[in-house]
Amino acid sequence: MNPSAALVPSAIALSGTRSRLLAVLAGAGFVALLAQVALPLPFTPVPVTLQTLGVLLVGAALGSRLGAQALGLYLAAGAAGLPVFAGGGAGVGWLAGPTGGYLLGFVAAAWLAGRLVERFAADRRPLAAFLAMLAASAAIYAFGLAGLAGWTALAGRPVSLPGLLALGFYPFVLGDLLKAGLAAVLLPAAWKGLSRSGRI
């Protein structure tokens, strides 16, 4: 399967430069929009957001290559000063902050979600789609927890593994399970949206 067209009909296939550019821009914009739905928590510097739902959908719908490009553009836009991070955050400092690892993990997660969809035709198999979303979510946690551990150490407040999980995993895991399921359910709608946009 063409890695740039995980869910896109073969008649469209995002084969044109303009279609690919629009898809990448739309993917980055979608994640930026969902990032504005953010709920700070008093006991951790990591907020609850909807942006991970966007990451999963963008990666699965656009495929590994374009999905990773969309999230790379999202990070570049935020680092350049556009208010696209959680709650309108912006600036390169966010990538070195407590959520920086999660943000960097978005690129890997989008690539992985897209790759698994491509490899196992998960766009047509709901359970496979859900498992792909879970794997991509695990990638976000791997990067996020590593970054959070580094940030706490540099801040002079290193934490144990249980403490790290209490800050960056336990408060979010149930919500991310729900987001993975929702992303799998929404995948056909993403397919239809790409079908229409591919004709622009």
PDB file of C-alpha atoms in Angstrom, residues 67-188:
ATOM      1  CA  GLY A  67       1.203  11.807   9.194  1.00  0.00           C
ATOM      2  CA  ALA A  68       4.722  12.272  10.534  1.00  0.00           C
ATOM      3  CA  GLN A  69       5.165  15.306   8.289  1.00  0.00           C
ATOM      4  CA  ALA A  70       1.938  16.839   9.610  1.00  0.00           C
ATOM      5  CA  LEU A  71       3.072  16.447  13.208  1.00  0.00           C
ATOM      6  CA  GLY A  72       6.541  17.710  12.351  1.00  0.00           C
ATOM      7  CA  LEU A  73       4.901  20.816  10.896  1.00  0.00           C
ATOM      8  CA  TYR A  74       2.794  21.162  14.038  1.00  0.00           C
ATOM      9  CA  LEU A  75       5.898  21.123  16.238  1.00  0.00           C
ATOM     10  CA  ALA A  76       7.739  23.542  13.956  1.00  0.00           C
ATOM     11  CA  ALA A  77       4.804  25.951  14.027  1.00  0.00           C
ATOM     12  CA  GLY A  78       4.646  25.869  17.811  1.00  0.00           C
ATOM     13  CA  ALA A  79       8.396  26.255  18.205  1.00  0.00           C
ATOM     14  CA  ALA A  80       8.280  29.236  15.839  1.00  0.00           C
ATOM     15  CA  GLY A  81       5.809  31.001  18.114  1.00  0.00           C
ATOM     16  CA  LEU A  82       2.372  30.121  16.800  1.00  0.00           C
ATOM     17  CA  PRO A  83      -0.009  29.362  19.719  1.00  0.00           C
ATOM     18  CA  VAL A  84      -0.714  25.767  18.718  1.00  0.00           C
ATOM     19  CA  PHE A  85       0.391  23.892  21.824  1.00  0.00           C
ATOM     20  CA  ALA A  86      -1.923  23.005  24.723  1.00  0.00           C
ATOM     21  CA  GLY A  87      -4.064  25.930  25.800  1.00  0.00           C
ATOM     22  CA  GLY A  88      -2.442  28.314  23.311  1.00  0.00           C
ATOM     23  CA  GLY A  89       1.149  27.668  24.345  1.00  0.00           C
ATOM     24  CA  ALA A  90       3.971  28.542  21.979  1.00  0.00           C
ATOM     25  CA  GLY A  91       7.729  28.776  21.759  1.00  0.00           C
ATOM     26  CA  VAL A  92      10.704  26.453  21.541  1.00  0.00           C
ATOM     27  CA  GLY A  93      10.813  26.307  25.326  1.00  0.00           C
ATOM     28  CA  TRP A  94       7.793  24.014  25.275  1.00  0.00           C
ATOM     29  CA  LEU A  95       9.901  21.322  23.651  1.00  0.00           C
ATOM     30  CA  ALA A  96      12.318  21.465  26.584  1.00  0.00           C
ATOM     31  CA  GLY A  97       9.588  21.667  29.213  1.00  0.00           C
ATOM     32  CA  PRO A  98       7.694  18.962  31.105  1.00  0.00           C
ATOM     33  CA  THR A  99       5.518  18.124  28.099  1.00  0.00           C
ATOM     34  CA  GLY A 100       8.311  18.308  25.531  1.00  0.00           C
ATOM     35  CA  GLY A 101       8.776  14.555  25.386  1.00  0.00           C
ATOM     36  CA  TYR A 102       5.089  14.020  24.694  1.00  0.00           C
ATOM     37  CA  LEU A 103       5.199  16.597  21.904  1.00  0.00           C
ATOM     38  CA  LEU A 104       8.224  14.964  20.281  1.00  0.00           C
ATOM     39  CA  GLY A 105       6.515  11.607  20.659  1.00  0.00           C
ATOM     40  CA  PHE A 106       3.649  12.848  18.499  1.00  0.00           C
ATOM     41  CA  VAL A 107       5.757  12.493  15.366  1.00  0.00           C
ATOM     42  CA  ALA A 108       6.712   8.913  16.195  1.00  0.00           C
ATOM     43  CA  ALA A 109       3.130   8.100  17.181  1.00  0.00           C
ATOM     44  CA  ALA A 110       1.681   9.474  13.941  1.00  0.00           C
ATOM     45  CA  TRP A 111       4.221   7.492  11.934  1.00  0.00           C
ATOM     46  CA  LEU A 112       3.502   4.309  13.892  1.00  0.00           C
ATOM     47  CA  ALA A 113      -0.283   4.643  13.655  1.00  0.00           C
ATOM     48  CA  GLY A 114      -0.017   5.176   9.916  1.00  0.00           C
ATOM     49  CA  ARG A 115       2.439   2.342   9.428  1.00  0.00           C
ATOM     50  CA  LEU A 116       0.295  -0.144  11.310  1.00  0.00           C
ATOM     51  CA  VAL A 117      -2.799   0.887   9.379  1.00  0.00           C
ATOM     52  CA  GLU A 118      -0.881   0.447   6.131  1.00  0.00           C
ATOM     53  CA  ARG A 119       0.612  -2.881   7.144  1.00  0.00           C
ATOM     54  CA  PHE A 120      -2.541  -4.515   8.504  1.00  0.00           C
ATOM     55  CA  ALA A 121      -5.256  -2.726   6.498  1.00  0.00           C
ATOM     56  CA  ALA A 122      -6.568  -1.505   9.852  1.00  0.00           C
ATOM     57  CA  ASP A 123      -8.776   1.096   8.196  1.00  0.00           C
ATOM     58  CA  ARG A 124     -11.140  -1.784   7.395  1.00  0.00           C
ATOM     59  CA  ARG A 125     -10.751  -3.715  10.660  1.00  0.00           C
ATOM     60  CA  PRO A 126     -11.960  -1.888  13.801  1.00  0.00           C
ATOM     61  CA  LEU A 127     -10.078  -4.100  16.275  1.00  0.00           C
ATOM     62  CA  ALA A 128      -6.850  -3.751  14.320  1.00  0.00           C
ATOM     63  CA  ALA A 129      -7.400   0.009  14.178  1.00  0.00           C
ATOM     64  CA  PHE A 130      -7.875   0.134  17.952  1.00  0.00           C
ATOM     65  CA  LEU A 131      -4.695  -1.866  18.540  1.00  0.00           C
ATOM     66  CA  ALA A 132      -2.807   0.450  16.180  1.00  0.00           C
ATOM     67  CA  MET A 133      -4.038   3.428  18.191  1.00  0.00           C
ATOM     68  CA  LEU A 134      -2.932   1.781  21.430  1.00  0.00           C
ATOM     69  CA  ALA A 135       0.540   1.147  20.037  1.00  0.00           C
ATOM     70  CA  ALA A 136       0.815   4.759  18.920  1.00  0.00           C
ATOM     71  CA  SER A 137      -0.350   5.940  22.348  1.00  0.00           C
ATOM     72  CA  ALA A 138       2.353   3.789  23.943  1.00  0.00           C
ATOM     73  CA  ALA A 139       4.928   5.571  21.778  1.00  0.00           C
ATOM     74  CA  ILE A 140       3.712   8.927  23.088  1.00  0.00           C
ATOM     75  CA  TYR A 141       4.093   7.691  26.655  1.00  0.00           C
ATOM     76  CA  ALA A 142       7.579   6.318  25.995  1.00  0.00           C
ATOM     77  CA  PHE A 143       8.794   9.695  24.747  1.00  0.00           C
ATOM     78  CA  GLY A 144       6.710  11.657  27.226  1.00  0.00           C
ATOM     79  CA  LEU A 145       7.818   9.863  30.358  1.00  0.00           C
ATOM     80  CA  ALA A 146      11.464   9.980  29.292  1.00  0.00           C
ATOM     81  CA  GLY A 147      11.195  13.709  28.691  1.00  0.00           C
ATOM     82  CA  LEU A 148       9.363  14.274  31.964  1.00  0.00           C
ATOM     83  CA  ALA A 149      12.025  12.338  33.871  1.00  0.00           C
ATOM     84  CA  GLY A 150      14.753  14.433  32.263  1.00  0.00           C
ATOM     85  CA  TRP A 151      12.901  17.661  33.025  1.00  0.00           C
ATOM     86  CA  THR A 152      12.412  16.813  36.698  1.00  0.00           C
ATOM     87  CA  ALA A 153      16.080  15.826  37.005  1.00  0.00           C
ATOM     88  CA  LEU A 154      17.290  19.063  35.376  1.00  0.00           C
ATOM     89  CA  ALA A 155      14.948  21.026  37.622  1.00  0.00           C
ATOM     90  CA  GLY A 156      16.613  19.437  40.654  1.00  0.00           C
ATOM     91  CA  ARG A 157      13.494  17.454  41.555  1.00  0.00           C
ATOM     92  CA  PRO A 158      14.168  13.914  40.312  1.00  0.00           C
ATOM     93  CA  VAL A 159      11.398  11.418  40.941  1.00  0.00           C
ATOM     94  CA  SER A 160      11.255   7.658  41.300  1.00  0.00           C
ATOM     95  CA  LEU A 161       9.566   5.495  38.701  1.00  0.00           C
ATOM     96  CA  PRO A 162       6.310   5.291  40.729  1.00  0.00           C
ATOM     97  CA  GLY A 163       6.400   9.055  41.134  1.00  0.00           C
ATOM     98  CA  LEU A 164       7.011   9.516  37.423  1.00  0.00           C
ATOM     99  CA  LEU A 165       4.058   7.294  36.553  1.00  0.00           C
ATOM    100  CA  ALA A 166       1.887   9.241  38.992  1.00  0.00           C
ATOM    101  CA  LEU A 167       2.827  12.479  37.206  1.00  0.00           C
ATOM    102  CA  GLY A 168       2.709  11.399  33.591  1.00  0.00           C
ATOM    103  CA  PHE A 169       0.864   8.117  33.125  1.00  0.00           C
ATOM    104  CA  TYR A 170      -1.782   7.135  35.667  1.00  0.00           C
ATOM    105  CA  PRO A 171      -3.879  10.323  35.397  1.00  0.00           C
ATOM    106  CA  PHE A 172      -4.137   9.965  31.625  1.00  0.00           C
ATOM    107  CA  VAL A 173      -4.251   6.283  30.762  1.00  0.00           C
ATOM    108  CA  LEU A 174      -8.011   5.812  31.008  1.00  0.00           C
ATOM    109  CA  GLY A 175      -8.681   8.881  28.891  1.00  0.00           C
ATOM    110  CA  ASP A 176      -6.159   7.736  26.319  1.00  0.00           C
ATOM    111  CA  LEU A 177      -7.809   4.327  26.119  1.00  0.00           C
ATOM    112  CA  LEU A 178     -11.075   6.109  25.369  1.00  0.00           C
ATOM    113  CA  LYS A 179      -9.359   8.336  22.794  1.00  0.00           C
ATOM    114  CA  ALA A 180      -7.841   5.295  21.104  1.00  0.00           C
ATOM    115  CA  GLY A 181     -11.282   3.737  20.837  1.00  0.00           C
ATOM    116  CA  LEU A 182     -12.812   6.970  19.572  1.00  0.00           C
ATOM    117  CA  ALA A 183     -10.057   7.379  16.993  1.00  0.00           C
ATOM    118  CA  ALA A 184     -10.720   3.858  15.704  1.00  0.00           C
ATOM    119  CA  VAL A 185     -14.437   4.621  15.448  1.00  0.00           C
ATOM    120  CA  LEU A 186     -13.815   7.932  13.662  1.00  0.00           C
ATOM    121  CA  LEU A 187     -11.419   6.452  11.133  1.00  0.00           C
ATOM    122  CA  PRO A 188     -14.106   5.874   8.454  1.00  0.00           C
TER     123      PRO A 188
END
